[in-house]
Amino acid sequence: MRNLSVVTEFILLGIPHTEDLESMLFVLFLGFYIFTLLGNLLILLAIVSSTRLHTPMYFFLCQLSVCDIFFPSVSSPKMLFYLSGNSRVISYAGCASQLFFYHFLGCTECFLYTVMAYDRFVAICYPLRYTVIMSHRACASLAVGTSFLGCIQATFLTALTFQLPYCGANEVDYFFCDIPVMLKLACADTSALEMVGFISVGLMPLSCFLLILTSYSRIVCSILQIHSAEGRRRAFSTCSAHLTAILLFYMPVVLIYLRPTPSPWLDATVQILNNLVTPMLNPLIYSLRNKEVKSSLRKVLHHLGFLPEPL
């Protein structure tokens, strides 16, 4: 019988098949990370500093920007640390924390996109009752609810993963601790837990996606009934930005967690896009086609000294 010691730390092997590319990846990912933080901070400043943007839609956009600041911060600092030539070791508690906060923020965003779709549904389908339905109390409850449900889901998935015994092998063949790679290291039968995890990870995004689809089906029907061409254009412009962000969020989830045959290199590439690129693009998606946000951003940049005073 082999003498297997209990694992107290793990070694992150990084992105598969990227040996000798550490310096280039460090510069690339550091650039993505900095632009992600700056872009979302600017969106926050633009919304907070403009009273015209103190509406439910922008309140939820603020929450999305906060998530997009912390979401890449779960894995990026450690990844940049070892890409710069430092230790790849991560403690058992650090690994569990990475997994928890990754799924907590990811699930919160998933629920948040659903709430944002509901907000657009009420605004377009019931405009006269919008301020009553989306009151300050309702918005606060929905915002807290997204985080609460995200916490429950993340706690369940983390407990499911780390209640397993880890002994012997401690090399994580990935750039951060996530469920699929951690289950491979467990020295116990994980087939039942893999099925439970697959159902849990798949069911929650699918439910949210169906609710979003329902909201937008009703929205499209209502938009088509708008007689004004300008009104239809504005409604489609607002909704198209949201739909683009939703697709960028959901496609990686499907590719990583719901494919029957995993591919380490493809999973890592898609995960990088999900962790760094999508949060970086969200500020652009929500600001480029929104005159109010662009106007507020110009004022913020002018106040910070990055733009000359408008004529």
Coordinates of C-alpha atoms in Angstrom, one line a residue:
M1 CA 0.0 0.0 0.0
R2 CA 1.4 3.4 -1.0
N3 CA 2.1 6.0 1.7
L4 CA 0.3 9.1 0.3
S5 CA 0.8 12.4 2.2
V6 CA -2.0 14.9 2.5
V7 CA -1.5 17.9 0.1
T8 CA -1.1 21.3 1.8
E9 CA -0.1 23.2 -1.3
F10 CA -0.4 23.0 -5.1
I11 CA 1.8 23.9 -8.0
L12 CA 0.2 25.8 -10.9
L13 CA 1.7 24.6 -14.1
G14 CA 0.2 27.4 -16.2
I15 CA -1.3 27.5 -19.6
P16 CA -0.6 24.2 -21.5
H17 CA 1.8 24.3 -24.4
T18 CA 3.2 27.8 -23.7
E19 CA 6.7 26.9 -22.5
D20 CA 9.3 29.6 -23.2
L21 CA 6.5 32.2 -23.8
E22 CA 6.4 33.5 -20.3
S23 CA 7.8 36.9 -21.0
M24 CA 5.6 37.6 -23.9
L25 CA 2.5 36.3 -22.1
F26 CA 3.4 38.4 -19.0
V27 CA 3.4 41.7 -21.1
L28 CA 0.3 40.7 -23.0
F29 CA -1.8 39.7 -19.9
L30 CA -0.5 42.7 -17.8
G31 CA -1.7 45.0 -20.6
F32 CA -5.1 43.3 -20.6
Y33 CA -5.4 43.5 -16.8
I34 CA -4.4 47.1 -16.6
F35 CA -6.9 48.1 -19.3
T36 CA -9.6 46.1 -17.6
L37 CA -9.1 47.9 -14.3
L38 CA -8.8 51.3 -15.9
G39 CA -11.8 50.9 -18.2
N40 CA -14.2 49.7 -15.5
L41 CA -13.0 52.3 -13.0
L42 CA -13.7 55.0 -15.6
I43 CA -17.2 53.6 -16.1
L44 CA -17.8 53.7 -12.4
L45 CA -16.5 57.3 -12.1
A46 CA -18.6 58.4 -15.2
I47 CA -21.8 56.9 -13.7
V48 CA -21.2 58.1 -10.1
S49 CA -20.2 61.6 -11.2
S50 CA -23.3 62.2 -13.4
T51 CA -26.7 62.6 -11.8
R52 CA -28.3 61.9 -15.2
L53 CA -26.9 58.4 -15.0
H54 CA -28.4 57.6 -11.6
T55 CA -31.0 55.3 -13.0
P56 CA -31.6 51.5 -12.4
M57 CA -29.9 50.5 -15.7
Y58 CA -26.7 52.4 -14.8
F59 CA -26.9 51.2 -11.2
F60 CA -26.7 47.6 -12.4
L61 CA -23.9 48.6 -14.9
C62 CA -22.0 49.9 -11.9
Q63 CA -22.4 46.5 -10.2
L64 CA -21.2 44.8 -13.4
S65 CA -18.1 47.1 -13.5
V66 CA -17.3 46.2 -9.8
C67 CA -17.6 42.5 -10.7
D68 CA -15.4 43.0 -13.8
I69 CA -12.7 44.6 -11.6
F70 CA -12.6 41.8 -9.1
F71 CA -13.3 38.8 -11.5
P72 CA -9.9 39.0 -13.3
S73 CA -8.2 39.8 -10.0
V74 CA -9.0 36.3 -8.7
S75 CA -6.5 34.6 -11.0
S76 CA -4.5 37.3 -12.8
P77 CA -2.2 38.6 -10.0
K78 CA -0.9 35.0 -9.2
M79 CA -0.6 34.2 -12.9
L80 CA 1.4 37.4 -13.6
F81 CA 3.5 36.6 -10.5
Y82 CA 4.7 33.2 -11.8
L83 CA 5.0 34.4 -15.4
S84 CA 7.5 37.0 -14.2
G85 CA 9.7 34.1 -12.9
N86 CA 8.4 33.7 -9.4
S87 CA 7.1 30.7 -7.5
R88 CA 4.2 28.8 -8.9
V89 CA 3.2 27.4 -5.5
I90 CA -0.2 28.2 -4.1
S91 CA -1.4 27.1 -0.7
Y92 CA -4.4 24.8 -0.1
A93 CA -6.4 27.7 1.3
G94 CA -5.3 30.0 -1.5
C95 CA -6.5 27.4 -4.1
A96 CA -9.9 27.0 -2.4
S97 CA -10.2 30.8 -2.3
Q98 CA -9.4 31.1 -6.0
L99 CA -12.1 28.6 -6.8
F100 CA -14.7 30.2 -4.5
F101 CA -14.3 33.8 -5.6
Y102 CA -14.0 32.8 -9.3
H103 CA -17.4 31.1 -9.1
F104 CA -18.9 33.6 -6.7
L105 CA -18.1 36.5 -9.1
G106 CA -19.0 34.5 -12.2
C107 CA -22.3 33.4 -10.8
T108 CA -23.1 36.9 -9.6
E109 CA -22.5 38.2 -13.1
C110 CA -24.7 35.5 -14.5
F111 CA -27.6 36.5 -12.2
L112 CA -26.8 40.2 -12.9
Y113 CA -27.2 39.9 -16.6
T114 CA -30.6 38.3 -16.0
V115 CA -31.6 41.3 -13.8
M116 CA -30.3 43.7 -16.4
A117 CA -32.5 42.0 -19.0
Y118 CA -35.5 42.2 -16.7
D119 CA -34.7 45.9 -16.2
R120 CA -34.7 46.5 -20.0
F121 CA -37.9 44.5 -20.3
V122 CA -39.7 46.7 -17.8
A123 CA -38.3 49.9 -19.3
I124 CA -39.4 49.0 -22.8
C125 CA -42.6 47.0 -22.2
Y126 CA -44.0 49.0 -19.2
P127 CA -42.4 52.5 -19.5
L128 CA -45.1 54.2 -17.5
R129 CA -44.7 51.9 -14.5
Y130 CA -40.9 51.6 -14.8
T131 CA -40.0 54.0 -11.9
V132 CA -42.6 52.2 -9.7
I133 CA -41.5 48.6 -10.5
M134 CA -37.7 49.5 -10.5
S135 CA -37.8 51.5 -7.3
H136 CA -34.6 52.1 -5.2
R137 CA -35.7 49.3 -2.8
A138 CA -36.3 46.9 -5.7
C139 CA -32.9 47.7 -7.3
A140 CA -31.1 47.3 -4.0
S141 CA -32.9 43.9 -3.3
L142 CA -32.1 42.7 -6.8
A143 CA -28.4 43.7 -6.4
V144 CA -28.1 42.0 -3.0
G145 CA -30.0 39.0 -4.4
T146 CA -27.5 38.4 -7.2
S147 CA -24.6 38.4 -4.8
F148 CA -26.4 36.2 -2.3
L149 CA -27.3 33.6 -4.9
G150 CA -23.8 33.8 -6.3
C151 CA -22.4 33.1 -2.8
I152 CA -24.6 30.1 -2.3
Q153 CA -23.7 28.6 -5.7
A154 CA -19.9 29.2 -5.1
T155 CA -20.1 27.8 -1.5
F156 CA -21.8 24.6 -2.8
L157 CA -19.2 24.1 -5.6
T158 CA -16.2 24.9 -3.4
A159 CA -17.5 22.5 -0.7
L160 CA -18.2 19.9 -3.3
T161 CA -14.6 20.1 -4.7
F162 CA -12.6 20.4 -1.4
Q163 CA -14.5 17.9 0.6
L164 CA -12.5 15.4 -1.5
P165 CA -9.2 14.0 -0.2
Y166 CA -6.1 15.4 -2.0
C167 CA -3.0 13.3 -1.5
G168 CA 0.0 12.6 -3.6
A169 CA 0.0 14.6 -6.9
N170 CA -0.3 18.3 -6.4
E171 CA 0.5 19.7 -9.8
V172 CA -2.5 21.7 -11.2
D173 CA -2.3 21.5 -15.0
Y174 CA -3.8 25.0 -15.4
F175 CA -3.2 28.6 -14.6
F176 CA -5.5 28.7 -11.7
C177 CA -7.6 26.4 -9.4
D178 CA -10.9 25.4 -11.1
I179 CA -13.2 22.5 -10.6
P180 CA -12.3 20.3 -13.6
V181 CA -8.5 20.3 -13.0
M182 CA -8.9 20.0 -9.2
L183 CA -11.1 16.9 -9.5
K184 CA -8.3 15.2 -11.5
L185 CA -6.0 15.5 -8.5
A186 CA -8.4 14.0 -5.9
C187 CA -7.4 10.5 -4.7
A188 CA -11.0 9.3 -4.6
D189 CA -13.8 8.4 -7.1
T190 CA -15.1 11.7 -8.5
S191 CA -17.5 10.4 -11.1
A192 CA -20.7 11.1 -9.1
L193 CA -19.3 14.6 -8.0
E194 CA -18.4 15.4 -11.6
M195 CA -22.0 14.7 -12.6
V196 CA -23.4 16.8 -9.8
G197 CA -21.0 19.6 -10.6
F198 CA -21.9 19.4 -14.3
I199 CA -25.6 19.7 -13.5
S200 CA -25.0 22.5 -11.1
V201 CA -22.7 24.5 -13.3
G202 CA -24.9 23.9 -16.3
L203 CA -28.3 24.3 -14.8
M204 CA -27.7 27.8 -13.3
P205 CA -26.5 29.5 -16.5
L206 CA -29.1 27.7 -18.6
S207 CA -31.9 28.9 -16.3
C208 CA -30.6 32.5 -16.4
F209 CA -30.2 32.3 -20.2
L210 CA -33.8 31.1 -20.7
L211 CA -35.0 34.0 -18.5
I212 CA -32.9 36.5 -20.6
L213 CA -34.2 35.0 -23.8
T214 CA -37.8 35.3 -22.5
S215 CA -37.2 39.0 -21.6
Y216 CA -35.7 39.8 -24.9
S217 CA -38.4 38.0 -26.9
R218 CA -40.9 40.3 -25.2
I219 CA -38.6 43.3 -25.8
V220 CA -38.3 42.6 -29.5
C221 CA -42.1 42.3 -29.9
S222 CA -42.5 45.7 -28.1
I223 CA -39.8 47.4 -30.1
L224 CA -41.4 46.3 -33.4
Q225 CA -44.6 48.0 -32.2
I226 CA -42.9 51.4 -31.7
H227 CA -44.0 53.8 -34.5
S228 CA -41.1 56.2 -34.3
A229 CA -37.9 55.1 -36.2
E230 CA -35.8 57.0 -33.7
G231 CA -37.4 55.3 -30.8
R232 CA -36.8 51.9 -32.4
R233 CA -33.2 52.8 -33.1
R234 CA -32.5 53.9 -29.5
A235 CA -34.2 50.8 -28.0
F236 CA -32.3 48.4 -30.3
S237 CA -29.0 50.3 -29.6
T238 CA -29.4 49.9 -25.8
C239 CA -30.4 46.2 -26.1
S240 CA -27.7 45.3 -28.6
A241 CA -25.0 46.4 -26.2
H242 CA -26.4 44.2 -23.5
L243 CA -26.9 41.2 -25.8
T244 CA -23.3 41.5 -27.0
A245 CA -22.0 41.4 -23.4
I246 CA -24.3 38.4 -22.7
L247 CA -23.0 36.4 -25.7
L248 CA -19.3 37.2 -24.7
F249 CA -20.1 35.9 -21.2
Y250 CA -22.1 32.8 -22.0
M251 CA -20.0 31.4 -24.9
P252 CA -16.9 30.7 -22.7
V253 CA -19.1 29.1 -20.0
V254 CA -20.6 26.6 -22.6
L255 CA -17.2 25.9 -24.2
I256 CA -15.4 25.2 -20.8
Y257 CA -18.0 23.5 -18.6
L258 CA -20.6 21.9 -20.9
R259 CA -18.4 20.2 -23.5
P260 CA -18.3 16.4 -23.2
T261 CA -14.6 16.2 -24.2
P262 CA -12.3 18.7 -22.5
S263 CA -9.3 20.1 -24.3
P264 CA -6.7 21.7 -21.9
W265 CA -5.3 24.2 -24.4
L266 CA -8.7 25.3 -25.8
D267 CA -10.1 25.5 -22.2
A268 CA -7.2 27.7 -21.1
T269 CA -7.5 30.0 -24.2
V270 CA -11.2 30.4 -23.7
Q271 CA -10.8 30.9 -20.0
I272 CA -8.2 33.7 -20.6
L273 CA -10.7 35.4 -22.9
N274 CA -13.4 35.0 -20.2
N275 CA -11.2 36.2 -17.4
L276 CA -9.4 39.1 -19.0
V277 CA -10.7 40.1 -22.4
T278 CA -14.5 40.1 -21.8
P279 CA -14.2 42.3 -18.6
M280 CA -11.9 44.6 -20.6
L281 CA -14.4 44.8 -23.5
N282 CA -17.5 45.5 -21.4
P283 CA -16.8 49.2 -20.7
L284 CA -16.3 49.6 -24.5
I285 CA -19.5 47.8 -25.3
Y286 CA -21.6 49.8 -22.9
S287 CA -20.0 53.2 -23.7
L288 CA -19.3 53.3 -27.4
R289 CA -23.0 53.4 -28.5
N290 CA -24.2 55.4 -25.4
K291 CA -24.1 59.2 -25.8
E292 CA -24.8 59.8 -22.1
V293 CA -22.0 57.6 -20.9
K294 CA -19.6 59.0 -23.5
S295 CA -20.4 62.6 -22.5
S296 CA -19.9 61.7 -18.8
L297 CA -16.6 60.0 -19.6
R298 CA -15.3 63.0 -21.5
K299 CA -16.1 65.2 -18.4
V300 CA -14.3 62.7 -16.1
L301 CA -11.2 62.5 -18.4
H302 CA -11.2 66.3 -18.7
H303 CA -11.4 66.6 -14.9
L304 CA -8.5 64.2 -14.6
G305 CA -6.5 66.2 -17.1
F306 CA -6.4 63.6 -19.9
L307 CA -8.6 65.7 -22.3
P308 CA -8.5 69.4 -23.2
E309 CA -11.5 71.6 -22.2
P310 CA -14.3 71.2 -24.7
L311 CA -15.0 74.2 -26.9

